[in-house]
XYZ file of C-alpha atoms in Angstrom:
102
model
C -81.483 -302.500 -41.097
C -78.184 -300.634 -40.766
C -79.995 -297.230 -41.061
C -82.459 -298.081 -38.261
C -79.729 -299.455 -36.039
C -77.587 -296.291 -36.762
C -80.447 -294.158 -35.460
C -80.641 -296.198 -32.223
C -76.821 -296.143 -31.802
C -76.789 -292.375 -32.218
C -79.553 -292.014 -29.632
C -77.318 -293.403 -26.856
C -75.518 -291.011 -24.525
C -71.774 -291.504 -24.763
C -69.876 -294.448 -26.199
C -71.353 -297.829 -25.335
C -70.232 -301.412 -26.022
C -72.621 -301.450 -29.034
C -70.730 -298.704 -30.939
C -67.646 -300.629 -31.954
C -69.393 -303.689 -33.382
C -71.933 -301.497 -35.110
C -69.386 -299.265 -36.755
C -67.372 -302.367 -37.866
C -70.318 -304.052 -39.446
C -71.451 -300.808 -41.126
C -67.947 -300.274 -42.464
C -67.712 -303.834 -43.804
C -71.060 -303.440 -45.545
C -70.043 -300.094 -47.121
C -66.809 -301.599 -48.335
C -68.646 -304.571 -49.961
C -71.063 -302.291 -51.798
C -68.121 -300.031 -53.021
C -68.984 -296.914 -50.993
C -65.362 -296.053 -50.209
C -66.233 -292.637 -48.692
C -68.924 -294.240 -46.486
C -66.392 -296.998 -45.606
C -63.769 -294.355 -44.656
C -66.239 -292.541 -42.449
C -67.457 -295.611 -40.680
C -64.024 -297.158 -40.284
C -62.762 -294.045 -38.630
C -65.644 -294.100 -36.247
C -64.906 -297.723 -35.589
C -61.222 -297.040 -34.883
C -62.241 -294.087 -32.732
C -64.050 -296.405 -30.202
C -62.165 -299.621 -30.637
C -59.007 -300.479 -28.591
C -56.531 -301.314 -31.347
C -54.224 -302.953 -28.991
C -56.722 -305.795 -28.760
C -56.182 -306.371 -32.512
C -53.580 -308.682 -33.798
C -50.716 -307.026 -35.766
C -52.223 -308.487 -38.957
C -55.675 -307.139 -38.179
C -54.147 -303.625 -37.614
C -52.204 -303.898 -40.807
C -55.366 -304.913 -42.827
C -57.410 -302.070 -41.248
C -54.714 -299.593 -42.057
C -54.388 -300.668 -45.623
C -58.135 -300.789 -46.149
C -58.813 -297.282 -44.681
C -55.882 -295.827 -46.525
C -57.131 -297.080 -49.838
C -60.574 -295.880 -48.945
C -59.316 -292.433 -48.224
C -57.731 -292.356 -51.659
C -60.698 -293.869 -53.525
C -63.576 -292.328 -51.641
C -65.424 -289.654 -53.543
C -65.235 -286.254 -51.791
C -62.727 -287.386 -49.125
C -60.361 -284.470 -48.779
C -59.406 -284.490 -45.216
C -56.809 -287.085 -44.193
C -55.782 -285.340 -40.953
C -57.811 -287.665 -38.591
C -56.374 -290.775 -40.381
C -52.788 -289.517 -40.362
C -53.021 -288.776 -36.706
C -54.347 -292.259 -35.863
C -51.963 -294.861 -34.421
C -53.439 -297.521 -36.755
C -51.054 -296.288 -39.441
C -48.012 -297.456 -37.420
C -49.086 -300.915 -38.551
C -47.730 -299.974 -42.002
C -44.231 -299.348 -40.803
C -41.709 -301.752 -42.499
C -44.335 -302.861 -45.137
C -44.848 -302.390 -48.770
C -47.836 -300.205 -48.008
C -46.039 -297.669 -45.871
C -46.416 -295.097 -48.516
C -50.169 -294.956 -47.553
C -49.125 -293.185 -44.294
C -46.717 -290.716 -45.923
Protein backbone atom coordinates (compact mmCIF):
# COMPACT_ATOMS: atom_id res chain seq x y z
CA UNK A 1 0.00 0.00 0.00
CA UNK A 2 2.80 2.43 0.85
CA UNK A 3 4.55 1.70 -2.45
CA UNK A 4 1.47 2.40 -4.55
CA UNK A 5 0.72 5.57 -2.60
CA UNK A 6 4.33 6.68 -3.00
CA UNK A 7 4.07 6.39 -6.78
CA UNK A 8 0.95 8.54 -6.70
CA UNK A 9 2.56 11.12 -4.40
CA UNK A 10 5.63 11.31 -6.64
CA UNK A 11 3.41 11.95 -9.66
CA UNK A 12 2.13 15.21 -8.14
CA UNK A 13 3.64 18.45 -9.38
CA UNK A 14 5.20 20.37 -6.51
CA UNK A 15 4.56 19.82 -2.82
CA UNK A 16 0.96 19.21 -1.82
CA UNK A 17 -0.86 18.80 1.49
CA UNK A 18 -0.57 15.04 0.99
CA UNK A 19 3.22 14.94 1.10
CA UNK A 20 3.87 15.56 4.82
CA UNK A 21 1.36 13.00 6.14
CA UNK A 22 2.53 10.41 3.63
CA UNK A 23 6.22 10.85 4.47
CA UNK A 24 5.40 10.75 8.19
CA UNK A 25 3.46 7.47 7.89
CA UNK A 26 6.10 5.99 5.61
CA UNK A 27 8.86 6.92 8.06
CA UNK A 28 6.92 5.47 11.01
CA UNK A 29 6.41 2.20 9.14
CA UNK A 30 10.09 1.92 8.20
CA UNK A 31 11.10 2.64 11.81
CA UNK A 32 8.81 -0.14 13.05
CA UNK A 33 10.23 -2.71 10.62
CA UNK A 34 13.80 -1.73 11.54
CA UNK A 35 14.79 -0.14 8.23
CA UNK A 36 16.79 2.71 9.73
CA UNK A 37 18.23 3.93 6.42
CA UNK A 38 14.73 4.02 4.95
CA UNK A 39 13.42 5.78 8.05
CA UNK A 40 16.21 8.35 7.79
CA UNK A 41 15.38 9.04 4.14
CA UNK A 42 11.62 9.34 4.70
CA UNK A 43 12.00 11.35 7.92
CA UNK A 44 14.20 13.86 6.08
CA UNK A 45 11.56 14.09 3.37
CA UNK A 46 8.90 14.62 6.03
CA UNK A 47 10.92 17.32 7.77
CA UNK A 48 11.56 18.94 4.40
CA UNK A 49 7.85 19.55 3.80
CA UNK A 50 6.51 19.92 7.36
CA UNK A 51 6.50 23.21 9.24
CA UNK A 52 8.35 22.21 12.41
CA UNK A 53 7.14 25.33 14.21
CA UNK A 54 3.75 23.61 14.35
CA UNK A 55 5.27 20.76 16.38
CA UNK A 56 5.46 20.92 20.15
CA UNK A 57 8.96 21.16 21.64
CA UNK A 58 8.59 17.53 22.75
CA UNK A 59 7.65 16.40 19.23
CA UNK A 60 10.66 18.24 17.78
CA UNK A 61 12.92 16.63 20.38
CA UNK A 62 11.59 13.13 19.64
CA UNK A 63 11.95 13.66 15.88
CA UNK A 64 15.52 14.91 16.32
CA UNK A 65 16.51 11.95 18.50
CA UNK A 66 14.90 9.38 16.21
CA UNK A 67 16.42 10.75 13.03
CA UNK A 68 19.80 11.15 14.73
CA UNK A 69 19.87 7.50 15.79
CA UNK A 70 18.59 6.41 12.37
CA UNK A 71 21.49 8.27 10.76
CA UNK A 72 23.92 6.35 12.96
CA UNK A 73 22.23 2.95 12.65
CA UNK A 74 21.14 3.09 9.02
CA UNK A 75 23.03 0.90 6.63
CA UNK A 76 24.88 2.89 3.95
CA UNK A 77 23.97 6.26 5.48
CA UNK A 78 27.14 8.29 4.99
CA UNK A 79 25.92 11.84 4.41
CA UNK A 80 24.79 13.75 7.49
CA UNK A 81 24.99 17.19 5.87
CA UNK A 82 21.28 17.60 5.24
CA UNK A 83 20.46 16.55 8.79
CA UNK A 84 23.14 18.73 10.37
CA UNK A 85 21.80 21.74 8.45
CA UNK A 86 18.20 21.12 9.53
CA UNK A 87 16.78 23.27 12.35
CA UNK A 88 15.17 20.19 13.98
CA UNK A 89 18.50 19.53 15.69
CA UNK A 90 18.10 22.72 17.73
CA UNK A 91 15.57 20.71 19.74
CA UNK A 92 18.49 18.77 21.21
CA UNK A 93 20.14 21.82 22.78
CA UNK A 94 20.39 21.49 26.53
CA UNK A 95 19.45 17.80 26.46
CA UNK A 96 21.38 14.62 27.11
CA UNK A 97 21.14 13.80 23.40
CA UNK A 98 22.88 17.00 22.23
CA UNK A 99 25.84 14.88 21.14
CA UNK A 100 23.72 13.63 18.21
CA UNK A 101 23.99 17.07 16.64
CA UNK A 102 27.72 17.53 17.16
